[in-house]
mmCIF file of C-alpha atoms in Angstrom:
data_model
loop_
_atom_site.group_PDB
_atom_site.id
_atom_site.type_symbol
_atom_site.label_atom_id
_atom_site.label_comp_id
_atom_site.label_asym_id
_atom_site.label_seq_id
_atom_site.Cartn_x
_atom_site.Cartn_y
_atom_site.Cartn_z
ATOM 1 C CA MET Q 228 -17.014 -4.829 -26.641
ATOM 2 C CA SER Q 229 -15.512 -1.329 -26.569
ATOM 3 C CA LYS Q 230 -11.889 -0.741 -25.591
ATOM 4 C CA GLN Q 231 -12.889 1.178 -22.468
ATOM 5 C CA LYS Q 232 -15.031 -1.717 -21.238
ATOM 6 C CA SER Q 233 -12.325 -4.292 -21.930
ATOM 7 C CA ASN Q 234 -9.765 -2.110 -20.140
ATOM 8 C CA ALA Q 235 -12.073 -1.827 -17.130
ATOM 9 C CA ILE Q 236 -12.463 -5.613 -17.087
ATOM 10 C CA PHE Q 237 -8.675 -6.046 -16.957
ATOM 11 C CA LEU Q 238 -8.486 -3.563 -14.075
ATOM 12 C CA LEU Q 239 -11.201 -5.503 -12.227
ATOM 13 C CA LEU Q 240 -9.432 -8.840 -12.829
ATOM 14 C CA ILE Q 241 -6.109 -7.456 -11.616
ATOM 15 C CA VAL Q 242 -7.661 -6.254 -8.369
ATOM 16 C CA LEU Q 243 -9.710 -9.403 -7.789
ATOM 17 C CA PHE Q 244 -6.749 -11.726 -8.349
ATOM 18 C CA ALA Q 245 -4.434 -9.535 -6.290
ATOM 19 C CA GLU Q 246 -6.941 -9.542 -3.431
ATOM 20 C CA ARG Q 247 -7.369 -13.313 -3.842
ATOM 21 C CA PHE Q 248 -11.120 -12.745 -4.298
ATOM 22 C CA LEU Q 249 -10.978 -11.977 -0.530
ATOM 23 C CA ASP Q 250 -10.347 -15.697 0.037
ATOM 24 C CA PRO Q 251 -13.817 -16.826 1.202
ATOM 25 C CA LEU Q 252 -13.567 -19.754 3.650
ATOM 26 C CA GLY Q 253 -9.898 -20.175 2.722
ATOM 27 C CA ILE Q 254 -10.725 -21.579 -0.721
ATOM 28 C CA ILE Q 255 -8.009 -19.557 -2.491
ATOM 29 C CA THR Q 256 -5.391 -20.436 0.118
ATOM 30 C CA ALA Q 257 -6.142 -24.109 -0.458
ATOM 31 C CA MET Q 258 -5.346 -23.713 -4.169
ATOM 32 C CA GLY Q 259 -1.735 -22.847 -3.311
ATOM 33 C CA ARG Q 260 0.688 -22.594 -6.228
ATOM 34 C CA THR Q 261 -2.057 -23.107 -8.798
ATOM 35 C CA TYR Q 262 -3.689 -19.826 -7.859
ATOM 36 C CA THR Q 263 -0.330 -18.008 -8.011
ATOM 37 C CA LEU Q 264 0.196 -19.251 -11.560
ATOM 38 C CA LEU Q 265 -3.333 -18.187 -12.551
ATOM 39 C CA THR Q 266 -2.606 -14.724 -11.141
ATOM 40 C CA TYR Q 267 0.568 -14.472 -13.201
ATOM 41 C CA VAL Q 268 -1.373 -15.491 -16.311
ATOM 42 C CA ILE Q 269 -3.866 -12.648 -15.741
ATOM 43 C CA PHE Q 270 -1.025 -10.148 -15.240
ATOM 44 C CA VAL Q 271 0.781 -11.305 -18.396
ATOM 45 C CA MET Q 272 -2.459 -11.199 -20.428
ATOM 46 C CA THR Q 273 -2.970 -7.627 -19.240
ATOM 47 C CA GLY Q 274 0.510 -6.756 -20.475
ATOM 48 C CA PHE Q 275 -0.063 -8.296 -23.908
ATOM 49 C CA PHE Q 276 -3.373 -6.501 -24.272
ATOM 50 C CA ALA Q 277 -1.901 -3.185 -23.115
ATOM 51 C CA PHE Q 278 1.011 -3.275 -25.564
ATOM 52 C CA ARG Q 279 -1.246 -4.121 -28.483
ATOM 53 C CA LYS Q 280 -2.624 -0.587 -28.204
ATOM 54 C CA SER Q 281 -0.634 2.173 -29.852
ATOM 55 C CA ILE Q 282 -0.656 4.768 -27.085
ATOM 56 C CA ARG Q 283 2.026 7.383 -26.757
ATOM 57 C CA LYS Q 284 3.944 7.755 -23.526
ATOM 58 C CA ASN Q 285 2.410 9.794 -20.753
ATOM 59 C CA GLU Q 286 4.655 12.850 -20.683
ATOM 60 C CA CYS Q 287 4.379 13.263 -16.903
ATOM 61 C CA PHE Q 288 5.132 9.758 -15.711
ATOM 62 C CA PRO Q 289 8.678 9.351 -14.263
ATOM 63 C CA TYR Q 290 9.724 6.545 -16.583
ATOM 64 C CA LYS Q 291 13.454 6.803 -15.778
ATOM 65 C CA TRP Q 292 12.894 6.293 -12.057
ATOM 66 C CA TYR Q 293 10.352 3.560 -12.755
ATOM 67 C CA TYR Q 294 12.683 1.623 -15.063
ATOM 68 C CA LEU Q 295 15.492 2.064 -12.543
ATOM 69 C CA LEU Q 296 13.234 0.530 -9.890
ATOM 70 C CA VAL Q 297 12.266 -2.481 -12.004
ATOM 71 C CA GLY Q 298 15.859 -2.903 -13.205
ATOM 72 C CA SER Q 299 17.187 -2.849 -9.643
ATOM 73 C CA ILE Q 300 14.750 -5.569 -8.615
ATOM 74 C CA GLY Q 301 15.904 -7.657 -11.569
ATOM 75 C CA LEU Q 302 19.598 -7.074 -10.819
ATOM 76 C CA SER Q 303 19.111 -8.221 -7.224
ATOM 77 C CA ALA Q 304 18.812 -11.783 -8.556
ATOM 78 C CA VAL Q 305 22.427 -11.580 -9.733
ATOM 79 C CA MET Q 306 23.446 -10.478 -6.237
ATOM 80 C CA ALA Q 307 21.665 -13.491 -4.727
ATOM 81 C CA HIS Q 308 23.627 -15.734 -7.083
ATOM 82 C CA LEU Q 309 26.987 -14.079 -6.406
ATOM 83 C CA PHE Q 310 26.836 -13.667 -2.639
ATOM 84 C CA HIS Q 311 24.338 -16.260 -1.382
ATOM 85 C CA ASN Q 312 25.173 -19.255 -3.595
ATOM 86 C CA GLN Q 313 21.648 -19.374 -4.983
ATOM 87 C CA GLY Q 314 21.391 -20.548 -8.585
ATOM 88 C CA LEU Q 315 20.893 -17.754 -11.121
ATOM 89 C CA ILE Q 316 17.743 -19.236 -12.643
ATOM 90 C CA VAL Q 317 16.360 -19.962 -9.182
ATOM 91 C CA SER Q 318 17.189 -16.393 -8.100
ATOM 92 C CA PHE Q 319 15.346 -14.933 -11.088
ATOM 93 C CA SER Q 320 12.424 -17.243 -10.357
ATOM 94 C CA ALA Q 321 12.272 -15.855 -6.804
ATOM 95 C CA ILE Q 322 11.886 -12.256 -8.025
ATOM 96 C CA PHE Q 323 9.662 -12.991 -11.023
ATOM 97 C CA GLY Q 324 6.475 -12.234 -9.087
ATOM 98 C CA ALA Q 325 7.843 -8.912 -7.825
ATOM 99 C CA ILE Q 326 8.956 -7.762 -11.282
ATOM 100 C CA LEU Q 327 5.657 -8.776 -12.869
ATOM 101 C CA THR Q 328 3.756 -6.985 -10.099
ATOM 102 C CA TYR Q 329 5.628 -3.704 -10.612
ATOM 103 C CA LEU Q 330 5.283 -4.016 -14.394
ATOM 104 C CA LEU Q 331 1.524 -3.807 -13.858
ATOM 105 C CA LEU Q 332 1.963 -0.054 -13.370
ATOM 106 C CA LEU Q 333 3.274 0.263 -16.919
ATOM 107 C CA PHE Q 334 0.469 -1.963 -18.204
ATOM 108 C CA LEU Q 335 -2.184 0.149 -16.494
ATOM 109 C CA ILE Q 336 -0.785 3.375 -17.902
ATOM 110 C CA LYS Q 337 -0.755 1.799 -21.361
ATOM 111 C CA LEU Q 338 -4.420 0.831 -20.955
ATOM 112 C CA ASN Q 339 -5.256 4.550 -20.620
ATOM 113 C CA ILE Q 340 -8.161 3.947 -18.234
ATOM 114 C CA PRO Q 341 -9.974 7.178 -17.203
ATOM 115 C CA ALA Q 342 -9.317 8.474 -13.690
ATOM 116 C CA GLU Q 343 -13.048 8.333 -12.945
ATOM 117 C CA LYS Q 344 -13.090 4.580 -13.582
ATOM 118 C CA TYR Q 345 -10.164 4.074 -11.203
ATOM 119 C CA MET Q 346 -11.883 6.018 -8.434
ATOM 120 C CA GLN Q 347 -15.140 4.186 -9.029
ATOM 121 C CA THR Q 348 -13.329 0.841 -8.663
ATOM 122 C CA ILE Q 349 -11.475 1.985 -5.535
ATOM 123 C CA ARG Q 350 -14.683 3.262 -3.920
ATOM 124 C CA ARG Q 351 -16.537 0.009 -4.545
ATOM 125 C CA PHE Q 352 -13.721 -2.162 -3.206
ATOM 126 C CA ALA Q 353 -13.384 0.063 -0.134
ATOM 127 C CA TYR Q 354 -17.067 -0.541 0.619
ATOM 128 C CA ILE Q 355 -16.520 -4.264 0.029
ATOM 129 C CA GLY Q 356 -13.642 -4.200 2.523
ATOM 130 C CA MET Q 357 -15.830 -2.574 5.178
ATOM 131 C CA THR Q 358 -18.627 -5.068 4.496
ATOM 132 C CA CYS Q 359 -16.201 -7.975 4.883
ATOM 133 C CA TYR Q 360 -15.106 -6.599 8.256
ATOM 134 C CA VAL Q 361 -18.728 -6.486 9.434
ATOM 135 C CA ILE Q 362 -19.354 -10.048 8.222
ATOM 136 C CA ASN Q 363 -16.296 -11.399 10.055
ATOM 137 C CA ALA Q 364 -17.246 -9.428 13.177
ATOM 138 C CA LEU Q 365 -20.766 -10.891 13.157
ATOM 139 C CA VAL Q 366 -19.603 -14.507 12.829
ATOM 140 C CA PHE Q 367 -16.543 -14.204 15.097
ATOM 141 C CA PRO Q 368 -14.745 -16.386 16.187
ATOM 142 C CA ALA Q 369 -15.560 -18.084 12.893
ATOM 143 C CA LYS Q 370 -14.101 -16.466 9.788
ATOM 144 C CA ILE Q 371 -15.824 -16.297 6.429
ATOM 145 C CA ILE Q 372 -13.691 -13.747 4.566
ATOM 146 C CA GLY Q 373 -9.895 -13.719 4.367
ATOM 147 C CA GLY Q 374 -8.711 -17.270 4.854
ATOM 148 C CA ALA Q 375 -8.799 -19.879 7.578
ATOM 149 C CA GLU Q 376 -10.110 -19.570 11.129
ATOM 150 C CA PHE Q 377 -8.526 -17.112 13.562
ATOM 151 C CA GLU Q 378 -5.513 -18.849 15.114
ATOM 152 C CA ASN Q 379 -4.750 -16.283 17.815
ATOM 153 C CA VAL Q 380 -7.369 -13.899 19.161
ATOM 154 C CA ASP Q 381 -5.708 -10.506 19.775
ATOM 155 C CA MET Q 382 -7.593 -8.572 22.462
ATOM 156 C CA SER Q 383 -4.601 -6.437 23.476
ATOM 157 C CA ARG Q 384 -6.172 -3.313 21.955
ATOM 158 C CA GLY Q 385 -9.451 -3.412 23.848
ATOM 159 C CA ILE Q 386 -11.521 -4.981 21.066
ATOM 160 C CA VAL Q 387 -10.806 -8.000 18.945
ATOM 161 C CA ARG Q 388 -8.403 -7.367 16.079
ATOM 162 C CA ILE Q 389 -10.209 -8.878 13.120
ATOM 163 C CA GLY Q 390 -8.339 -7.303 10.228
ATOM 164 C CA LEU Q 391 -9.726 -4.731 7.820
ATOM 165 C CA PRO Q 392 -9.501 -5.828 4.162
ATOM 166 C CA LEU Q 393 -8.462 -3.165 1.631
ATOM 167 C CA VAL Q 394 -7.574 -0.754 4.427
ATOM 168 C CA LEU Q 395 -5.325 1.258 2.079
ATOM 169 C CA TRP Q 396 -8.240 2.103 -0.189
ATOM 170 C CA ILE Q 397 -10.501 2.800 2.792
ATOM 171 C CA VAL Q 398 -7.966 5.406 3.943
ATOM 172 C CA LEU Q 399 -7.827 6.806 0.391
ATOM 173 C CA LEU Q 400 -11.641 7.005 0.249
ATOM 174 C CA PHE Q 401 -11.556 8.806 3.621
ATOM 175 C CA LEU Q 402 -9.122 11.428 2.284
ATOM 176 C CA TYR Q 403 -10.959 11.666 -1.046
ATOM 177 C CA SER Q 404 -14.291 12.227 0.709
ATOM 178 C CA LEU Q 405 -12.763 14.896 2.937
ATOM 179 C CA ASN Q 406 -11.349 16.636 -0.118
ATOM 180 C CA GLN Q 407 -14.726 16.453 -1.868
ATOM 181 C CA TRP Q 408 -16.450 17.868 1.210
ATOM 182 C CA ILE Q 409 -13.935 20.726 1.408
ATOM 183 C CA GLN Q 410 -14.680 21.649 -2.205
ATOM 184 C CA SER Q 411 -18.467 21.144 -2.305
ATOM 185 C CA ARG Q 412 -19.634 20.881 1.332
ATOM 186 C CA SER Q 413 -21.623 17.852 0.230
ATOM 187 C CA GLN Q 414 -23.223 16.010 3.154
ATOM 188 C CA LYS Q 415 -22.856 12.745 1.260
ATOM 189 C CA SER Q 416 -19.081 13.216 1.128
ATOM 190 C CA LEU Q 417 -18.969 14.087 4.830
ATOM 191 C CA TYR Q 418 -20.963 10.993 5.794
ATOM 192 C CA CYS Q 419 -18.668 8.849 3.653
ATOM 193 C CA ALA Q 420 -15.577 10.319 5.354
ATOM 194 C CA ILE Q 421 -17.079 9.647 8.796
ATOM 195 C CA LEU Q 422 -17.966 6.066 7.838
ATOM 196 C CA CYS Q 423 -14.432 5.394 6.595
ATOM 197 C CA TYR Q 424 -12.922 6.919 9.726
ATOM 198 C CA ILE Q 425 -15.067 4.691 11.959
ATOM 199 C CA PHE Q 426 -13.636 1.625 10.219
ATOM 200 C CA ILE Q 427 -10.121 3.062 10.428
ATOM 201 C CA ILE Q 428 -10.616 3.219 14.212
ATOM 202 C CA LEU Q 429 -12.025 -0.318 14.216
ATOM 203 C CA SER Q 430 -8.851 -1.558 12.520
ATOM 204 C CA VAL Q 431 -7.153 -0.833 15.904
ATOM 205 C CA THR Q 432 -3.845 -0.415 14.059
ATOM 206 C CA ARG Q 433 -1.998 2.446 15.666
ATOM 207 C CA GLN Q 434 -0.030 3.794 12.695
ATOM 208 C CA VAL Q 435 -3.117 3.629 10.475
ATOM 209 C CA ILE Q 436 -5.229 5.588 12.965
ATOM 210 C CA LEU Q 437 -2.486 8.108 13.765
ATOM 211 C CA LEU Q 438 -1.479 8.927 10.188
ATOM 212 C CA SER Q 439 -5.068 8.976 8.891
ATOM 213 C CA THR Q 440 -6.074 11.380 11.655
ATOM 214 C CA LEU Q 441 -3.016 13.583 11.191
ATOM 215 C CA LEU Q 442 -3.290 13.801 7.394
ATOM 216 C CA GLY Q 443 -7.064 14.273 7.473
ATOM 217 C CA GLY Q 444 -6.639 17.076 9.991
ATOM 218 C CA LEU Q 445 -3.952 18.757 7.902
ATOM 219 C CA MET Q 446 -6.183 18.559 4.850
ATOM 220 C CA LEU Q 447 -9.005 20.290 6.706
ATOM 221 C CA LEU Q 448 -6.706 22.982 8.122
ATOM 222 C CA LYS Q 449 -5.210 23.635 4.693
ATOM 223 C CA GLU Q 450 -8.443 25.259 3.538
ATOM 224 C CA ALA Q 451 -9.284 27.072 6.781
ATOM 225 C CA GLY Q 452 -8.461 30.639 7.747
ATOM 226 C CA TRP Q 453 -6.286 31.429 10.746
ATOM 227 C CA GLY Q 454 -9.291 31.990 13.003
ATOM 228 C CA LYS Q 455 -10.704 28.567 12.209
ATOM 229 C CA ARG Q 456 -7.264 26.973 12.498
ATOM 230 C CA ILE Q 457 -6.854 28.325 16.034
ATOM 231 C CA LEU Q 458 -10.359 27.133 16.928
ATOM 232 C CA VAL Q 459 -9.720 23.671 15.475
ATOM 233 C CA PHE Q 460 -6.388 23.493 17.305
ATOM 234 C CA ALA Q 461 -8.073 24.402 20.618
ATOM 235 C CA VAL Q 462 -10.797 21.794 20.072
ATOM 236 C CA ALA Q 463 -8.172 19.192 19.121
ATOM 237 C CA VAL Q 464 -6.168 19.880 22.289
ATOM 238 C CA LEU Q 465 -9.319 19.612 24.401
ATOM 239 C CA PHE Q 466 -10.288 16.377 22.664
ATOM 240 C CA PHE Q 467 -6.792 14.911 22.996
ATOM 241 C CA PHE Q 468 -6.322 15.669 26.690
ATOM 242 C CA VAL Q 469 -9.900 15.416 28.006
ATOM 243 C CA VAL Q 470 -12.119 13.268 25.773
ATOM 244 C CA LEU Q 471 -9.699 10.782 24.211
ATOM 245 C CA PRO Q 472 -8.232 9.466 27.498
ATOM 246 C CA ARG Q 473 -11.764 8.429 28.524
ATOM 247 C CA ILE Q 474 -12.268 6.198 25.472
ATOM 248 C CA PRO Q 475 -11.537 2.522 26.370
ATOM 249 C CA ILE Q 476 -9.938 1.583 23.020
ATOM 250 C CA TYR Q 477 -7.603 4.572 23.183
ATOM 251 C CA LYS Q 478 -6.597 3.848 26.795
ATOM 252 C CA THR Q 479 -5.858 0.218 25.943
ATOM 253 C CA MET Q 480 -3.696 1.088 22.907
ATOM 254 C CA VAL Q 481 -1.767 3.716 24.908
ATOM 255 C CA SER Q 482 -1.170 1.158 27.647
ATOM 256 C CA LEU Q 483 0.010 -1.375 25.046
ATOM 257 C CA THR Q 484 2.444 1.149 23.569
ATOM 258 C CA GLU Q 485 3.805 2.102 26.989
ATOM 259 C CA ASP Q 486 4.314 -1.570 27.879
ATOM 260 C CA GLN Q 487 6.232 -2.151 24.631
ATOM 261 C CA VAL Q 488 8.463 0.863 25.271
ATOM 262 C CA GLU Q 489 9.081 -0.252 28.867
ATOM 263 C CA ARG Q 490 9.990 -3.779 27.760
ATOM 264 C CA SER Q 491 12.361 -2.436 25.103
ATOM 265 C CA GLN Q 492 14.173 -0.393 27.739
ATOM 266 C CA GLU Q 493 14.384 -3.145 30.332
ATOM 267 C CA GLU Q 494 15.062 -6.174 28.163
ATOM 268 C CA LEU Q 495 15.575 -6.293 24.391
ATOM 269 C CA PRO Q 496 15.001 -3.541 21.810
ATOM 270 C CA ASP Q 497 11.636 -3.361 20.077
ATOM 271 C CA ILE Q 498 11.211 -6.029 17.403
ATOM 272 C CA ARG Q 499 10.900 -3.382 14.699
ATOM 273 C CA LEU Q 500 14.113 -1.686 15.784
ATOM 274 C CA MET Q 501 15.747 -5.106 15.726
ATOM 275 C CA GLY Q 502 14.308 -5.638 12.251
ATOM 276 C CA TYR Q 503 15.840 -2.431 10.943
ATOM 277 C CA LEU Q 504 19.177 -3.245 12.533
ATOM 278 C CA TYR Q 505 19.149 -6.749 11.067
ATOM 279 C CA PHE Q 506 17.950 -5.995 7.526
ATOM 280 C CA CYS Q 507 19.904 -2.755 7.102
ATOM 281 C CA ASP Q 508 23.199 -3.810 8.697
ATOM 282 C CA ILE Q 509 23.683 -7.281 10.164
ATOM 283 C CA ASP Q 510 22.332 -9.147 7.122
ATOM 284 C CA GLN Q 511 24.359 -7.124 4.624
ATOM 285 C CA VAL Q 512 27.260 -9.010 3.017
ATOM 286 C CA ASN Q 513 29.228 -6.062 1.648
ATOM 287 C CA ALA Q 514 28.910 -2.610 0.071
ATOM 288 C CA TYR Q 515 27.557 -4.116 -3.159
ATOM 289 C CA THR Q 516 24.557 -5.713 -1.453
ATOM 290 C CA ARG Q 517 23.822 -2.402 0.285
ATOM 291 C CA ILE Q 518 23.572 -0.680 -3.093
ATOM 292 C CA LEU Q 519 22.084 -3.441 -5.249
ATOM 293 C CA GLY Q 520 20.401 -5.658 -2.671
ATOM 294 C CA ASN Q 521 20.778 -9.251 -1.540
ATOM 295 C CA GLY Q 522 18.032 -10.608 -3.766
ATOM 296 C CA THR Q 523 15.161 -12.826 -2.642
ATOM 297 C CA PRO Q 524 15.584 -16.314 -1.166
ATOM 298 C CA HIS Q 525 13.774 -18.998 -3.142
ATOM 299 C CA ASN Q 526 11.624 -21.401 -1.131
ATOM 300 C CA SER Q 527 13.731 -24.358 -2.311
ATOM 301 C CA SER Q 528 17.142 -22.917 -1.389
ATOM 302 C CA LYS Q 529 19.252 -23.418 1.724
ATOM 303 C CA TRP Q 530 19.480 -19.649 2.046
ATOM 304 C CA HIS Q 531 15.688 -19.465 2.449
ATOM 305 C CA GLN Q 532 15.774 -22.125 5.148
ATOM 306 C CA GLN Q 533 18.448 -20.181 7.033
ATOM 307 C CA GLU Q 534 16.510 -16.902 6.753
ATOM 308 C CA ALA Q 535 13.244 -18.539 7.854
ATOM 309 C CA LEU Q 536 14.948 -20.183 10.846
ATOM 310 C CA ASN Q 537 16.580 -16.902 11.843
ATOM 311 C CA ALA Q 538 13.280 -14.997 11.510
ATOM 312 C CA GLU Q 539 11.449 -17.505 13.696
ATOM 313 C CA LYS Q 540 14.216 -17.586 16.293
ATOM 314 C CA ASN Q 541 14.621 -13.799 16.612
ATOM 315 C CA LYS Q 542 11.036 -12.795 15.709
ATOM 316 C CA ILE Q 543 12.322 -10.595 12.877
ATOM 317 C CA TYR Q 544 9.880 -10.482 9.968
ATOM 318 C CA ASP Q 545 10.089 -8.464 6.754
ATOM 319 C CA VAL Q 546 6.360 -7.628 6.897
ATOM 320 C CA ASP Q 547 6.928 -5.623 10.101
ATOM 321 C CA VAL Q 548 9.491 -3.288 8.538
ATOM 322 C CA SER Q 549 8.848 -3.144 4.815
ATOM 323 C CA TRP Q 550 11.226 -0.243 4.057
ATOM 324 C CA ALA Q 551 14.075 -2.177 5.679
ATOM 325 C CA ALA Q 552 13.077 -5.406 3.912
ATOM 326 C CA PHE Q 553 12.806 -3.591 0.577
ATOM 327 C CA TYR Q 554 16.293 -2.157 1.112
ATOM 328 C CA ASN Q 555 17.688 -5.549 2.122
ATOM 329 C CA HIS Q 556 16.289 -7.386 -0.890
ATOM 330 C CA TYR Q 557 16.611 -4.782 -3.652
ATOM 331 C CA GLY Q 558 19.193 -2.278 -2.419
ATOM 332 C CA LEU Q 559 19.561 1.452 -1.899
ATOM 333 C CA ILE Q 560 19.059 2.334 -5.574
ATOM 334 C CA ALA Q 561 15.649 0.632 -5.599
ATOM 335 C CA VAL Q 562 14.613 2.463 -2.407
ATOM 336 C CA ILE Q 563 15.596 5.829 -3.913
ATOM 337 C CA ALA Q 564 13.794 5.004 -7.181
ATOM 338 C CA LEU Q 565 10.574 3.981 -5.409
ATOM 339 C CA LEU Q 566 10.667 7.090 -3.215
ATOM 340 C CA ALA Q 567 11.229 9.220 -6.318
ATOM 341 C CA VAL Q 568 8.141 7.743 -8.009
ATOM 342 C CA PHE Q 569 6.131 8.356 -4.840
ATOM 343 C CA LEU Q 570 7.281 11.949 -4.311
ATOM 344 C CA ILE Q 571 7.051 12.984 -7.975
ATOM 345 C CA THR Q 572 3.492 11.646 -8.062
ATOM 346 C CA ALA Q 573 2.642 13.389 -4.782
ATOM 347 C CA LYS Q 574 3.971 16.690 -6.131
ATOM 348 C CA ARG Q 575 2.031 16.269 -9.380
ATOM 349 C CA CYS Q 576 -1.208 15.690 -7.466
ATOM 350 C CA TYR Q 577 -0.776 18.543 -5.020
ATOM 351 C CA ASN Q 578 -3.637 20.546 -6.449
ATOM 352 C CA ARG Q 579 -7.135 21.181 -5.190
ATOM 353 C CA GLN Q 580 -8.718 18.388 -7.209
ATOM 354 C CA ASP Q 581 -6.219 15.582 -6.490
ATOM 355 C CA ARG Q 582 -4.748 16.555 -3.141
ATOM 356 C CA HIS Q 583 -6.089 13.401 -1.499
ATOM 357 C CA ILE Q 584 -3.638 11.357 -3.592
ATOM 358 C CA SER Q 585 -0.687 13.426 -2.356
ATOM 359 C CA TYR Q 586 -1.723 12.974 1.261
ATOM 360 C CA TRP Q 587 -2.336 9.265 0.718
ATOM 361 C CA ILE Q 588 1.150 8.765 -0.727
ATOM 362 C CA LEU Q 589 2.580 10.376 2.416
ATOM 363 C CA TYR Q 590 0.445 7.910 4.373
ATOM 364 C CA ILE Q 591 1.984 4.998 2.425
ATOM 365 C CA ILE Q 592 5.534 6.256 2.975
ATOM 366 C CA GLY Q 593 4.845 6.626 6.701
ATOM 367 C CA THR Q 594 3.082 3.330 7.367
ATOM 368 C CA ALA Q 595 5.735 1.390 5.430
ATOM 369 C CA PHE Q 596 8.160 2.026 8.300
ATOM 370 C CA ALA Q 597 6.170 -0.226 10.641
ATOM 371 C CA SER Q 598 4.110 -2.510 8.387
ATOM 372 C CA GLY Q 599 4.289 -4.603 5.229
ATOM 373 C CA VAL Q 600 2.489 -2.091 3.038
ATOM 374 C CA ILE Q 601 5.158 -2.177 0.280
ATOM 375 C CA TRP Q 602 5.817 -5.877 0.791
ATOM 376 C CA PHE Q 603 2.463 -7.645 0.463
ATOM 377 C CA GLN Q 604 1.611 -8.198 -3.205
ATOM 378 C CA ASN Q 605 -2.029 -7.147 -2.849
ATOM 379 C CA GLN Q 606 -1.111 -3.872 -1.154
ATOM 380 C CA ILE Q 607 1.631 -3.151 -3.694
ATOM 381 C CA ILE Q 608 -0.977 -3.498 -6.439
ATOM 382 C CA GLU Q 609 -3.361 -1.217 -4.535
ATOM 383 C CA ILE Q 610 -0.560 1.380 -4.479
ATOM 384 C CA LEU Q 611 0.210 0.928 -8.181
ATOM 385 C CA VAL Q 612 -3.458 1.333 -9.108
ATOM 386 C CA VAL Q 613 -3.567 4.683 -7.298
ATOM 387 C CA ILE Q 614 -0.343 5.851 -8.967
ATOM 388 C CA ALA Q 615 -1.782 4.857 -12.349
ATOM 389 C CA MET Q 616 -4.910 6.857 -11.480
ATOM 390 C CA ALA Q 617 -2.722 9.907 -10.808
ATOM 391 C CA TYR Q 618 -1.510 9.815 -14.430
ATOM 392 C CA ALA Q 619 -4.808 8.724 -15.978
ATOM 393 C CA PRO Q 620 -6.757 10.938 -18.408
ATOM 394 C CA LYS Q 621 -9.370 13.173 -16.803
ATOM 395 C CA ARG Q 622 -12.501 14.612 -18.320
ATOM 396 C CA ILE Q 623 -11.834 18.015 -16.817
ATOM 397 C CA HIS Q 624 -8.369 19.140 -15.846
ATOM 398 C CA SER Q 625 -6.393 22.295 -15.509
ATOM 399 C CA SER Q 626 -3.488 22.825 -17.867
ATOM 400 C CA SER Q 627 -1.543 24.439 -15.049
ATOM 401 C CA SER Q 628 -1.724 21.401 -12.792
ATOM 402 C CA HIS Q 629 -1.699 18.462 -15.220
ATOM 403 C CA CYS Q 630 0.643 17.432 -17.979
ATOM 404 C CA GLN Q 631 -0.570 16.498 -21.426
ATOM 405 C CA LEU Q 632 -2.365 13.198 -21.282
ATOM 406 C CA PRO Q 633 -1.646 10.299 -23.633
ATOM 407 C CA LYS Q 634 -3.842 9.991 -26.688
ATOM 408 C CA ASN Q 635 -4.521 7.158 -29.076
ATOM 409 C CA GLU Q 636 -2.470 7.346 -32.209
ATOM 410 C CA LYS Q 637 -4.352 6.897 -35.395
#
């Protein structure tokens, strides 16, 4: 088997295990800790295989910021031991999964997988995600893909909220297809963008719809002349004020948002505002934990029991405010390091060929304020795969927009 094929197999295994094989009928969930250990084995095997290859460093990748990020996550275990009376070994055990997950980015860069292979994998999984949505919609209220049966049916947005697997890559495929259409005017790319956008709407997740629409619109306007920009703006205003208010899903989501704002003014603040206040201030022990983080509670510790009880009592969950949770667990240095990796990558990709990656990174930064996009392991790995793709070797690239790519040493 050639090296390229074996590398592609490792990429496929990483994604499949991270996505829990989409958990058909809840089989993976039932495996519990055993499946987690199997996932770690696959990640570690990928690392061993990657470091067996003698590949020089990619000269563009921000290694210093990346190592600072991984180091900050590791150091947070010491903070958990010092300020939360959690054993040092137990504290390191609690962050082991996070460190190993972020190390996958280094492993992928070492594997030197071509950018085309990354995009091919992302495209296929995006289509799989859309197919899974259709399957679950057809058998609703039963659930075939993504775990156990639906516990609570959410109809607050006008249609049932089923959940869209691999939504991050569906948004990326939407932006990629738009960018391809801008460059080639290919009808196939346009149809793909429209298909992705339909499923983005069906996700009925407000920040996903809003940011995807905004970034997609900006991408289209970027290439248009002033005359077309004015025309598009006029059409957008007409659509926003005349057509959109007549769409039932839109009216329901607007009503839901207004109700949430009204409740936050009359009673308690919005749960996400409470989450930011709690994770960024109330739950901080001292200045050291603000800089280096509190660490991660282990499931067996008293600290975890206290945090779980508090979350259930006050309805404050880390998955609702992942930037705040990331700051609380790993500290300000880790937040700055992660943002630096994001923004450096976005700047690197801000060229005609790769602009969709830049826009998508802005999407990730934005949605992380009100979702668990940088907190769920599977979505973290989806992000890392795209970042690795940004630094992957390309068949055709401009010397003015890309750094020298790593080559195999003889």
